[in-house]
Short mmCIF file of C-alpha atoms in Angstrom, two decimals:
data_model
loop_
_atom_site.label_atom_id
_atom_site.label_comp_id
_atom_site.label_asym_id
_atom_site.label_seq_id
_atom_site.Cartn_x
_atom_site.Cartn_y
_atom_site.Cartn_z
CA MET A 1 27.86 -26.61 3.06
CA SER A 2 29.70 -26.90 -0.21
CA PHE A 3 32.39 -29.24 -1.24
CA PHE A 4 34.48 -28.27 -4.23
CA GLY A 5 37.17 -30.07 -6.16
CA PHE A 6 37.11 -33.13 -8.36
CA GLY A 7 38.40 -36.63 -7.90
CA GLN A 8 39.08 -36.15 -4.22
CA SER A 9 41.76 -38.24 -2.68
CA VAL A 10 41.03 -36.75 0.70
CA ASP A 11 37.96 -36.05 2.83
CA VAL A 12 38.07 -32.74 4.62
CA ASP A 13 35.89 -31.99 7.60
CA ILE A 14 35.60 -29.06 9.95
CA LEU A 15 34.65 -29.89 13.53
CA LEU A 16 33.99 -27.51 16.39
CA ASN A 17 35.42 -28.15 19.82
CA ASP A 18 32.17 -27.31 21.56
CA ALA A 19 29.91 -29.09 19.08
CA ASP A 20 28.22 -31.02 21.89
CA SER A 21 27.30 -28.05 24.00
CA ARG A 22 26.73 -25.39 21.39
CA ARG A 23 23.14 -24.67 20.42
CA ARG A 24 21.93 -24.86 16.87
CA ALA A 25 19.54 -22.47 15.22
CA GLU A 26 17.31 -22.96 12.24
CA HIS A 27 18.04 -20.79 9.24
CA LYS A 28 16.39 -20.67 5.86
CA THR A 29 18.59 -21.37 2.85
CA GLU A 30 18.33 -19.53 -0.44
CA ASP A 31 15.98 -22.12 -1.91
CA GLY A 32 13.65 -21.92 1.05
CA LYS A 33 14.75 -25.03 2.88
CA LYS A 34 15.31 -24.85 6.62
CA ASP A 35 18.53 -26.19 8.05
CA LYS A 36 20.16 -26.17 11.46
CA TYR A 37 23.50 -24.51 12.01
CA PHE A 38 25.72 -23.86 15.01
CA LEU A 39 24.72 -20.60 16.67
CA PHE A 40 27.32 -17.98 17.58
CA TYR A 41 27.18 -14.54 19.11
CA ASP A 42 29.41 -11.52 18.68
CA GLY A 43 32.71 -11.88 20.52
CA GLU A 44 32.62 -15.63 20.90
CA THR A 45 35.68 -17.67 20.08
CA VAL A 46 35.46 -20.11 17.19
CA SER A 47 37.74 -23.08 17.78
CA GLY A 48 37.92 -26.56 16.36
CA LYS A 49 39.84 -28.88 14.09
CA VAL A 50 40.22 -29.42 10.40
CA SER A 51 40.42 -33.15 9.87
CA LEU A 52 41.91 -34.71 6.78
CA ALA A 53 41.06 -38.34 6.01
CA LEU A 54 43.06 -39.89 3.20
CA LYS A 55 40.83 -42.10 1.09
CA ASN A 56 43.70 -44.30 0.08
CA PRO A 57 46.03 -44.64 3.06
CA ASN A 58 48.92 -45.59 0.83
CA LYS A 59 48.70 -42.52 -1.38
CA ARG A 60 50.41 -39.41 -0.12
CA LEU A 61 48.81 -36.02 -0.58
CA GLU A 62 51.08 -33.29 -1.88
CA HIS A 63 49.91 -29.76 -1.22
CA GLN A 64 50.92 -26.10 -1.39
CA GLY A 65 49.63 -25.22 2.04
CA ILE A 66 46.65 -25.83 4.31
CA LYS A 67 44.75 -22.99 5.89
CA VAL A 68 41.43 -22.27 7.57
CA GLU A 69 39.51 -18.99 7.28
CA PHE A 70 36.64 -17.42 9.17
CA ILE A 71 34.64 -15.25 6.80
CA GLY A 72 31.68 -12.98 7.15
CA GLN A 73 30.38 -11.77 3.83
CA ILE A 74 27.50 -10.07 2.08
CA GLU A 75 26.39 -11.42 -1.26
CA LEU A 76 24.03 -9.44 -3.50
CA TYR A 77 22.18 -11.83 -5.80
CA TYR A 78 22.36 -9.49 -8.79
CA ASP A 79 26.12 -9.17 -8.38
CA ARG A 80 27.20 -12.67 -7.42
CA GLY A 81 30.77 -12.21 -8.52
CA ASN A 82 31.52 -9.62 -5.87
CA HIS A 83 31.40 -10.86 -2.31
CA HIS A 84 31.77 -8.10 0.24
CA GLU A 85 33.79 -9.53 3.10
CA PHE A 86 33.44 -7.59 6.30
CA VAL A 87 35.19 -10.18 8.49
CA SER A 88 38.13 -12.15 7.15
CA LEU A 89 40.47 -14.05 9.42
CA VAL A 90 42.93 -16.71 8.37
CA LYS A 91 45.05 -19.26 10.17
CA ASP A 92 47.71 -21.23 8.38
CA LEU A 93 47.61 -24.85 9.44
CA ALA A 94 50.42 -26.37 7.41
CA ARG A 95 53.24 -25.16 5.20
CA PRO A 96 53.57 -26.67 1.70
CA GLY A 97 54.46 -30.33 1.98
CA GLU A 98 52.95 -33.76 2.16
CA VAL A 99 50.26 -35.44 4.16
CA THR A 100 51.11 -39.09 4.62
CA GLN A 101 48.35 -40.13 6.96
CA SER A 102 44.95 -38.90 8.10
CA GLN A 103 45.38 -36.12 10.64
CA ALA A 104 43.66 -33.19 12.26
CA PHE A 105 44.82 -29.58 12.61
CA ASP A 106 43.63 -27.47 15.53
CA PHE A 107 42.60 -23.88 15.05
CA GLU A 108 41.24 -21.07 17.18
CA PHE A 109 39.85 -17.69 16.21
CA THR A 110 39.64 -15.82 19.51
CA HIS A 111 36.84 -13.42 20.36
CA VAL A 112 35.76 -13.00 16.75
CA GLU A 113 33.81 -9.89 15.95
CA LYS A 114 30.50 -10.78 14.36
CA PRO A 115 28.80 -7.42 14.03
CA TYR A 116 25.78 -8.42 11.96
CA GLU A 117 23.12 -11.09 12.07
CA SER A 118 23.04 -13.87 9.47
CA TYR A 119 20.39 -13.12 6.90
CA THR A 120 19.09 -14.88 3.81
CA GLY A 121 16.70 -12.71 1.88
CA GLN A 122 15.14 -12.18 -1.51
CA ASN A 123 18.01 -10.26 -3.05
CA VAL A 124 20.83 -10.43 -0.58
CA LYS A 125 22.50 -12.89 1.75
CA LEU A 126 24.76 -12.29 4.72
CA ARG A 127 26.58 -15.35 5.94
CA TYR A 128 29.40 -16.44 8.17
CA PHE A 129 31.38 -19.59 7.48
CA LEU A 130 34.61 -21.45 8.11
CA ARG A 131 36.53 -22.46 5.04
CA ALA A 132 39.34 -24.99 5.03
CA THR A 133 41.54 -24.95 1.94
CA ILE A 134 44.19 -27.40 0.84
CA SER A 135 46.06 -25.58 -1.91
CA ARG A 136 47.27 -27.71 -4.78
CA ARG A 137 48.84 -27.01 -8.14
CA LEU A 138 45.83 -27.85 -10.30
CA ASN A 139 42.81 -27.56 -8.07
CA ASP A 140 42.33 -26.72 -4.41
CA VAL A 141 40.34 -28.86 -2.04
CA VAL A 142 37.89 -26.63 -0.23
CA LYS A 143 35.42 -27.36 2.55
CA GLU A 144 33.01 -24.79 3.93
CA MET A 145 30.91 -24.90 7.04
CA ASP A 146 28.24 -22.27 7.55
CA ILE A 147 27.37 -20.97 10.96
CA VAL A 148 24.54 -18.73 12.05
CA VAL A 149 25.04 -15.52 14.02
CA HIS A 150 22.35 -13.80 16.03
CA THR A 151 22.67 -10.23 17.25
CA LEU A 152 21.09 -9.64 20.63
CA SER A 153 19.66 -6.51 22.13
CA THR A 154 18.25 -5.56 25.48
CA TYR A 155 14.97 -3.91 26.37
CA PRO A 156 15.19 -0.41 24.90
CA GLU A 157 15.24 2.43 27.40
CA LEU A 158 12.82 4.44 25.34
CA ASN A 159 9.92 2.54 23.87
CA SER A 160 7.07 4.93 23.36
CA SER A 161 3.73 3.87 22.02
CA ILE A 162 2.61 4.81 18.54
CA LYS A 163 -0.60 6.81 18.53
CA MET A 164 -1.98 8.67 15.56
CA GLU A 165 -5.15 10.09 14.13
CA VAL A 166 -5.55 9.50 10.41
CA GLY A 167 -8.26 9.49 7.84
CA ILE A 168 -9.97 10.97 4.85
CA GLU A 169 -11.55 14.34 5.42
CA ASP A 170 -15.25 13.93 6.31
CA CYS A 171 -15.32 10.26 5.36
CA LEU A 172 -13.27 8.23 7.81
CA HIS A 173 -11.36 9.32 10.90
CA ILE A 174 -9.67 6.76 13.07
CA GLU A 175 -7.19 6.87 15.89
CA PHE A 176 -4.85 3.91 16.02
CA GLU A 177 -2.51 3.00 18.84
CA TYR A 178 0.17 0.35 19.20
CA ASN A 179 1.53 -0.13 22.71
CA LYS A 180 5.20 0.04 21.68
CA SER A 181 7.35 1.19 18.78
CA LYS A 182 10.01 -1.48 19.35
CA TYR A 183 9.05 -5.14 19.66
CA HIS A 184 11.19 -8.19 20.24
CA LEU A 185 10.69 -11.22 18.03
CA LYS A 186 8.51 -13.10 20.53
CA ASP A 187 6.58 -10.06 21.63
CA VAL A 188 2.89 -9.27 21.35
CA ILE A 189 1.54 -6.23 19.56
CA VAL A 190 -1.21 -4.83 21.75
CA GLY A 191 -3.18 -1.95 20.37
CA LYS A 192 -6.53 -0.54 19.44
CA ILE A 193 -8.37 1.24 16.68
CA TYR A 194 -10.85 3.91 17.73
CA PHE A 195 -13.40 5.12 15.20
CA LEU A 196 -14.09 8.85 15.29
CA LEU A 197 -16.05 9.16 12.08
CA VAL A 198 -17.39 6.47 9.80
CA ARG A 199 -19.13 7.66 6.67
CA ILE A 200 -18.13 4.73 4.49
CA LYS A 201 -19.43 1.17 4.67
CA ILE A 202 -16.60 -0.83 6.13
CA LYS A 203 -16.66 -4.58 5.63
CA HIS A 204 -13.61 -5.66 7.58
CA MET A 205 -10.23 -4.56 8.88
CA GLU A 206 -6.90 -6.33 9.04
CA ILE A 207 -3.31 -5.78 10.09
CA ASP A 208 -0.50 -6.87 7.83
CA ILE A 209 3.17 -7.26 8.72
CA ILE A 210 5.28 -6.15 5.81
CA LYS A 211 8.99 -6.76 5.44
CA ARG A 212 10.90 -4.42 3.18
CA GLU A 213 14.33 -5.47 2.02
CA THR A 214 16.31 -2.64 0.47
CA THR A 215 19.42 -3.32 -1.58
CA GLY A 216 21.65 -1.06 -3.62
CA THR A 217 22.57 2.57 -3.21
CA GLY A 218 21.88 5.89 -4.87
CA PRO A 219 19.87 5.59 -8.08
CA ASN A 220 19.98 1.79 -7.93
CA VAL A 221 18.02 1.37 -4.75
CA TYR A 222 15.63 -1.55 -4.92
CA HIS A 223 12.89 -2.28 -2.41
CA GLU A 224 11.42 -5.73 -2.13
CA ASN A 225 8.19 -5.82 -0.14
CA ASP A 226 6.91 -9.04 1.31
CA THR A 227 3.71 -9.45 3.28
CA ILE A 228 4.70 -11.75 6.12
CA ALA A 229 1.31 -11.86 7.80
CA LYS A 230 -2.28 -10.84 7.34
CA TYR A 231 -4.36 -10.85 10.48
CA GLU A 232 -8.04 -9.91 10.49
CA ILE A 233 -8.94 -7.85 13.54
CA MET A 234 -12.49 -6.87 12.71
CA ASP A 235 -15.32 -8.33 10.67
CA GLY A 236 -18.34 -6.10 10.16
CA ALA A 237 -19.24 -2.44 10.08
CA PRO A 238 -18.13 -0.24 12.97
CA VAL A 239 -19.78 3.01 14.03
CA ARG A 240 -18.47 6.11 15.77
CA GLY A 241 -17.10 5.55 19.23
CA GLU A 242 -16.24 1.88 18.75
CA SER A 243 -12.89 0.57 19.88
CA ILE A 244 -11.43 -2.51 18.24
CA PRO A 245 -8.63 -4.27 20.15
CA ILE A 246 -5.48 -5.63 18.54
CA ARG A 247 -3.47 -8.52 19.90
CA LEU A 248 -0.94 -9.97 17.48
CA PHE A 249 1.61 -12.55 18.64
CA LEU A 250 4.83 -12.16 16.69
CA ALA A 251 6.30 -15.53 17.65
CA GLY A 252 4.15 -17.24 15.05
CA TYR A 253 5.80 -15.51 12.12
CA GLU A 254 9.15 -15.72 10.41
CA LEU A 255 10.74 -12.46 11.41
CA THR A 256 14.27 -11.12 11.72
CA PRO A 257 15.47 -8.11 13.69
CA THR A 258 15.31 -4.73 11.96
CA MET A 259 18.60 -4.24 10.10
CA ARG A 260 19.59 -0.72 9.15
CA ASP A 261 22.13 -0.08 6.42
CA ILE A 262 24.20 -3.20 7.06
CA ASN A 263 27.73 -2.47 5.96
CA LYS A 264 26.10 0.15 3.70
CA LYS A 265 24.80 -2.67 1.53
CA PHE A 266 21.24 -3.50 2.57
CA SER A 267 18.46 -2.89 5.06
CA VAL A 268 15.60 -4.95 6.36
CA ARG A 269 12.74 -3.01 7.91
CA TYR A 270 9.31 -3.97 9.13
CA TYR A 271 6.01 -2.16 8.87
CA LEU A 272 2.57 -2.65 10.31
CA ASN A 273 -0.06 -1.99 7.68
CA LEU A 274 -3.52 -1.28 8.96
CA VAL A 275 -6.02 -1.95 6.18
CA LEU A 276 -9.74 -1.20 6.11
CA ILE A 277 -11.81 -2.64 3.30
CA ASP A 278 -15.21 -1.29 2.38
CA ASP A 279 -18.13 -3.07 0.77
CA GLU A 280 -16.89 -2.23 -2.72
CA GLU A 281 -13.46 -3.74 -2.04
CA ARG A 282 -11.84 -0.31 -1.76
CA ARG A 283 -8.86 -0.38 0.57
CA TYR A 284 -7.84 2.34 2.99
CA PHE A 285 -4.50 1.84 4.67
CA LYS A 286 -1.94 3.35 7.00
CA GLN A 287 1.58 1.99 7.18
CA GLN A 288 3.75 2.44 10.23
CA GLU A 289 7.28 1.25 10.81
CA VAL A 290 8.06 -0.84 13.88
CA VAL A 291 11.53 -1.80 15.05
CA LEU A 292 12.09 -5.49 15.73
CA TRP A 293 14.91 -6.71 17.94
CA ARG A 294 16.15 -10.05 19.19
CA LYS A 295 16.00 -10.72 22.89
CA GLY A 296 18.63 -12.94 24.50
CA ASP A 297 17.21 -16.18 25.88
CA ILE A 298 17.57 -17.11 29.51
CA VAL A 299 21.04 -18.54 29.96
CA ARG A 300 20.98 -22.28 30.42
CA LYS A 301 23.29 -24.04 32.82
CA SER A 302 25.21 -25.69 30.01
CA MET A 303 25.89 -22.47 28.13
CA SER A 304 29.52 -21.56 28.10
CA HIS A 305 30.81 -18.68 30.11
CA GLN A 306 31.99 -17.01 26.95
CA ALA A 307 28.56 -17.14 25.43
CA ALA A 308 27.19 -15.58 28.61
CA ILE A 309 29.55 -12.66 28.14
CA ALA A 310 28.72 -12.47 24.47
CA SER A 311 25.01 -12.24 25.12
CA GLN A 312 25.67 -9.24 27.29
CA ARG A 313 27.08 -7.28 24.40
CA PHE A 314 24.11 -5.18 23.50
CA GLU A 315 23.26 -2.81 20.76
CA GLY A 316 21.79 0.40 22.01
CA THR A 317 21.23 1.41 25.58
CA THR A 318 21.88 -0.05 29.00
CA PRO A 319 19.30 -2.44 30.43
CA LEU A 320 16.61 -1.46 32.92
CA GLY A 321 16.78 -3.02 36.35
CA GLU A 322 19.25 -5.80 36.93
CA ALA A 323 21.53 -7.36 34.37
CA ARG A 324 19.71 -9.04 31.53
CA THR A 325 21.57 -12.30 31.68
CA PRO A 326 20.68 -14.08 34.89
CA GLY A 327 22.97 -16.60 36.50
CA PRO A 328 22.24 -20.31 36.51
CA LEU A 329 18.97 -21.33 38.15
CA SER A 330 19.07 -23.24 41.39
CA ASP A 331 16.91 -26.31 41.89
CA SER A 332 14.10 -24.41 43.47
CA GLY A 333 13.83 -22.26 40.38
CA ASN A 334 14.96 -19.04 42.05
CA ARG A 335 17.79 -16.93 40.79
CA GLN A 336 21.00 -17.30 42.72
CA MET B 1 13.06 -7.49 37.65
CA SER B 2 12.66 -11.06 36.52
CA ASP B 3 12.12 -11.93 32.94
CA THR B 4 8.39 -12.63 32.68
CA ALA B 5 7.61 -15.65 30.58
CA VAL B 6 4.22 -14.29 29.55
CA ALA B 7 3.88 -10.88 27.93
CA ASP B 8 1.33 -8.38 29.12
CA THR B 9 -1.50 -8.66 26.63
CA ARG B 10 -4.17 -6.72 28.47
CA ARG B 11 -6.26 -4.45 26.29
CA LEU B 12 -5.40 -0.81 26.08
CA ASN B 13 -7.77 1.56 27.81
CA SER B 14 -10.46 2.96 25.58
CA LYS B 15 -13.25 5.43 25.92
CA PRO B 16 -16.59 3.75 26.52
CA GLN B 17 -18.90 4.22 23.58
CA ASP B 18 -21.71 6.70 23.87
CA LEU B 19 -25.04 4.88 23.77
CA THR B 20 -26.49 7.24 21.20
CA ASP B 21 -23.57 6.40 18.95
CA ALA B 22 -23.93 2.70 19.59
CA TYR B 23 -27.67 2.52 18.95
CA GLY B 24 -28.22 5.53 16.73
CA PRO B 25 -28.41 5.43 12.96
CA PRO B 26 -25.02 4.84 11.32
CA SER B 27 -23.43 7.85 9.62
CA ASN B 28 -22.80 5.94 6.41
CA PHE B 29 -26.38 5.48 5.23
CA LEU B 30 -26.51 5.62 1.44
CA GLU B 31 -29.00 3.75 -0.70
CA ILE B 32 -29.67 4.26 -4.35
CA ASP B 33 -32.43 2.36 -6.10
CA ILE B 34 -33.01 2.24 -9.81
CA PHE B 35 -36.52 1.18 -10.72
CA ASN B 36 -39.64 1.94 -12.68
CA PRO B 37 -38.25 1.81 -16.21
CA GLN B 38 -40.46 3.61 -18.70
CA THR B 39 -40.16 3.77 -22.42
CA VAL B 40 -41.07 7.14 -23.82
CA GLY B 41 -41.54 8.36 -27.39
CA VAL B 42 -42.65 6.57 -30.53
CA GLY B 43 -41.02 4.54 -33.25
CA ARG B 44 -37.36 5.26 -33.88
CA ALA B 45 -37.26 8.06 -31.28
CA ARG B 46 -38.05 5.79 -28.38
CA PHE B 47 -35.85 5.52 -25.33
CA THR B 48 -36.11 4.12 -21.82
CA THR B 49 -35.74 6.16 -18.65
CA TYR B 50 -35.20 4.85 -15.16
CA GLU B 51 -36.04 6.39 -11.82
CA VAL B 52 -32.97 6.99 -9.68
CA ARG B 53 -33.97 7.35 -6.06
CA MET B 54 -31.39 8.20 -3.44
CA ARG B 55 -31.68 8.18 0.33
CA THR B 56 -28.75 9.18 2.47
CA ASN B 57 -27.56 10.87 5.63
CA LEU B 58 -24.11 11.75 4.32
CA PRO B 59 -23.59 15.47 4.80
CA ILE B 60 -21.80 15.87 1.48
CA PHE B 61 -25.12 15.45 -0.34
CA LYS B 62 -27.29 18.55 -0.16
CA LEU B 63 -30.56 16.62 -0.29
CA LYS B 64 -31.15 13.70 2.03
CA GLU B 65 -33.69 12.29 -0.42
CA SER B 66 -33.86 12.78 -4.14
CA CYS B 67 -35.61 11.22 -7.09
CA VAL B 68 -34.73 11.90 -10.73
CA ARG B 69 -35.24 10.24 -14.10
CA ARG B 70 -32.23 9.25 -16.13
CA ARG B 71 -31.55 7.37 -19.35
CA TYR B 72 -28.61 5.19 -20.35
CA SER B 73 -26.77 7.98 -22.16
CA ASP B 74 -26.90 10.03 -18.93
CA PHE B 75 -25.04 7.24 -17.18
CA GLU B 76 -22.51 7.22 -19.99
CA TRP B 77 -22.05 10.96 -19.57
CA LEU B 78 -21.42 10.49 -15.84
CA LYS B 79 -18.89 7.73 -16.48
CA ASN B 80 -16.97 9.91 -18.95
CA GLU B 81 -16.95 12.91 -16.63
CA LEU B 82 -15.60 10.83 -13.77
CA GLU B 83 -12.99 9.14 -15.90
CA ARG B 84 -11.73 12.50 -17.03
CA ASP B 85 -11.83 14.48 -13.81
CA SER B 86 -11.48 12.11 -10.91
CA LYS B 87 -8.68 9.78 -10.04
CA ILE B 88 -10.88 6.78 -9.45
CA VAL B 89 -11.14 3.63 -11.47
CA VAL B 90 -14.69 3.87 -12.73
CA PRO B 91 -16.58 0.57 -12.70
CA PRO B 92 -18.02 -0.67 -15.99
CA LEU B 93 -21.52 0.10 -17.20
CA PRO B 94 -23.81 -2.61 -18.47
CA GLY B 95 -23.34 -3.05 -22.21
CA LYS B 96 -24.44 -0.69 -24.95
CA ALA B 97 -26.28 -3.54 -26.71
CA LEU B 98 -25.66 -2.24 -30.22
CA LYS B 99 -26.65 -5.59 -31.66
CA ARG B 100 -30.08 -5.20 -30.14
CA GLN B 101 -30.53 -1.91 -32.01
CA LEU B 102 -30.13 -3.50 -35.43
CA PRO B 103 -33.28 -3.97 -37.50
CA PHE B 104 -34.96 -7.27 -38.36
CA ARG B 105 -34.82 -8.70 -34.87
CA GLY B 106 -37.43 -11.19 -33.73
CA ASP B 107 -37.89 -9.44 -30.39
CA GLU B 108 -38.29 -5.91 -29.09
CA GLY B 109 -34.53 -5.25 -29.16
CA ILE B 110 -33.53 -2.80 -26.48
CA PHE B 111 -37.10 -2.49 -25.30
CA GLU B 112 -37.33 -6.16 -24.47
CA GLU B 113 -38.43 -6.58 -20.84
CA SER B 114 -35.69 -9.00 -19.86
CA PHE B 115 -33.04 -6.76 -21.35
CA ILE B 116 -34.36 -3.69 -19.53
CA GLU B 117 -34.31 -5.60 -16.26
CA GLU B 118 -30.74 -6.75 -16.86
CA ARG B 119 -29.71 -3.20 -17.65
CA ARG B 120 -31.53 -1.84 -14.62
CA GLN B 121 -29.58 -4.16 -12.36
CA GLY B 122 -26.28 -3.21 -13.95
CA LEU B 123 -27.03 0.50 -13.62
CA GLU B 124 -27.98 0.07 -9.98
CA GLN B 125 -24.70 -1.68 -9.22
CA PHE B 126 -22.81 0.96 -11.13
CA ILE B 127 -24.30 3.96 -9.37
CA ASN B 128 -24.03 2.46 -5.89
CA LYS B 129 -20.36 1.65 -6.43
CA ILE B 130 -19.63 5.17 -7.56
CA ALA B 131 -21.73 7.09 -5.07
CA GLY B 132 -20.03 5.30 -2.19
CA HIS B 133 -16.54 6.28 -3.34
CA PRO B 134 -15.12 9.12 -1.23
CA LEU B 135 -13.33 10.67 -4.22
CA ALA B 136 -16.34 10.49 -6.51
CA GLN B 137 -18.44 12.22 -3.83
CA ASN B 138 -16.30 15.31 -4.39
CA GLU B 139 -17.27 15.64 -8.04
CA ARG B 140 -19.95 18.10 -9.14
CA CYS B 141 -21.06 15.81 -11.93
CA LEU B 142 -22.12 13.11 -9.51
CA HIS B 143 -24.21 15.52 -7.44
CA MET B 144 -25.83 16.94 -10.53
CA PHE B 145 -26.59 13.44 -11.80
CA LEU B 146 -28.21 12.31 -8.57
CA GLN B 147 -29.91 15.38 -7.25
CA GLU B 148 -30.72 17.85 -10.01
CA GLU B 149 -33.76 17.59 -12.20
CA ALA B 150 -31.88 17.78 -15.48
CA ILE B 151 -28.28 17.31 -16.45
CA ASP B 152 -26.70 20.46 -17.81
CA ARG B 153 -24.13 19.21 -20.25
CA ASN B 154 -22.62 22.67 -20.43
CA TYR B 155 -21.90 22.75 -16.73
CA VAL B 156 -18.57 23.78 -15.27
CA PRO B 157 -16.86 20.70 -13.91
CA GLY B 158 -15.55 21.09 -10.39
CA LYS B 159 -15.28 19.76 -6.88
CA VAL B 160 -17.79 19.73 -4.04
CA HIS B 161 -16.75 20.31 -0.44
CA ALA B 162 -18.52 19.00 2.58
CA LEU B 163 -20.29 21.43 4.91
CA ALA B 164 -17.91 22.79 7.54
CA SER B 165 -20.32 22.03 10.38
CA HIS B 166 -19.60 18.33 10.09
CA CYS B 167 -15.83 18.61 10.39
CA VAL B 168 -14.35 16.92 13.43
CA SER B 169 -12.69 19.77 15.27
CA GLY B 170 -9.06 19.54 16.30
CA CYS B 171 -8.50 16.60 14.00
CA ALA B 172 -5.02 16.56 12.49
CA ALA B 173 -6.00 13.79 10.16
CA ALA B 174 -3.37 12.59 7.79
CA LYS B 175 -4.94 11.46 4.59
CA LEU B 176 -5.31 7.75 4.29
CA PRO B 177 -4.46 7.07 0.68
CA VAL B 178 -7.43 5.66 -1.15
CA VAL B 179 -6.55 2.91 -3.51
CA SER B 180 -9.36 1.64 -5.63
CA LEU B 181 -9.10 -1.97 -6.69
CA PRO B 182 -10.48 -2.75 -10.12
CA SER B 183 -14.02 -3.97 -9.71
CA THR B 184 -14.14 -7.72 -9.37
#
């Protein structure tokens, strides 16, 4: 949250109407710190007040207008000057005039479209925020409040397993299998590696989760690879016919959903990298993309009705079985 | 269908391993020993040769056992051939020890026992690293070095292919890229 302007005679604050009931989510800032922000979903209304507190109650505040904006923007770190705003809503709160005493202005942005998930990466940032501006002749007073947006999906209709035979002719043939191709962020990767031919001396085998952030277009495409996890699945030398199981819990790692070509500006994709290392430190690897998606949590009793609707707005296909968002739980723990 | 709190983490079904595979000899047996250094010749024309004995069950090698005599310059030849023709990062050889070849030394120079032992160890490490590399195994020069009586320096460089009988049938194997890390 930034606070611009010098020699303030007024304190500006943005407060949400449902601040007590709305959940907060942790989100990493650009410098790696983790902070909590109010969590919103696509379609939810953003309503609250902009409160002005005069520092000196006797001094009047002259201004050229007071407004509040809801902004969703993409910021490429190598091009900081240009913010790409994909959502921009504005509400005028006051016409040019004077503020003689501390007061609050109500605002409401109804059913705001928030098509993308908040993301802070290595070379790009996508953020949503409210910005209250008191326009003045010399310098404006600006107050920003960041929020975090999550995009939810439902269980995909088609989620085939990944099964492939790879290797080096006459040296190493393996068949690897992962139980799904699309995993939610708290899912478990269950799989196996089957050795068909082993003519090299393998020392150990691991699975890495790699995040690839792609920014730029055309000739200026830039990929930033980051190894999120390294997980050893085998220690020792296997022989033909051996099957090594894989069980990797994703909840332990900092992951985001797969993001494809967001507003044509960036992508975030995830890959599983299976790596075998032989006794001379030579590495043999096979990379395979997996799609990550965010599953909606079970709706709590206190969650607003609007948020319940919002969490039903899914990307992709219709859910299997009954509706994904269950009603409130009764005391006995059964669904009503 | 209720939302299960615990994911299904049961293992995937797999074929039970054949007992002959489980308890049989591994298919990756490859051992190369360098021993028995012998200095031949007299005076200035002396040089040391080492016995290079290889035992393997890898089908790419024609002989399952071989024993040849090689000198340091033969190893240098092999290193140069591989650096030129193959895509691998060739590990380093033990040093050339030019200082030891200068006159007026107090000791035996390059025929000093401790030096020969040091060199023997370095050559053994070198040849084992190379012979185990899948890309080096395709090079004619390596096979000639390990399994032919003499090195023909006028040979035609080329690739060696494994015998077809050992191919896994029906295998649509995609090549795993081989990335060789620089030797640590």
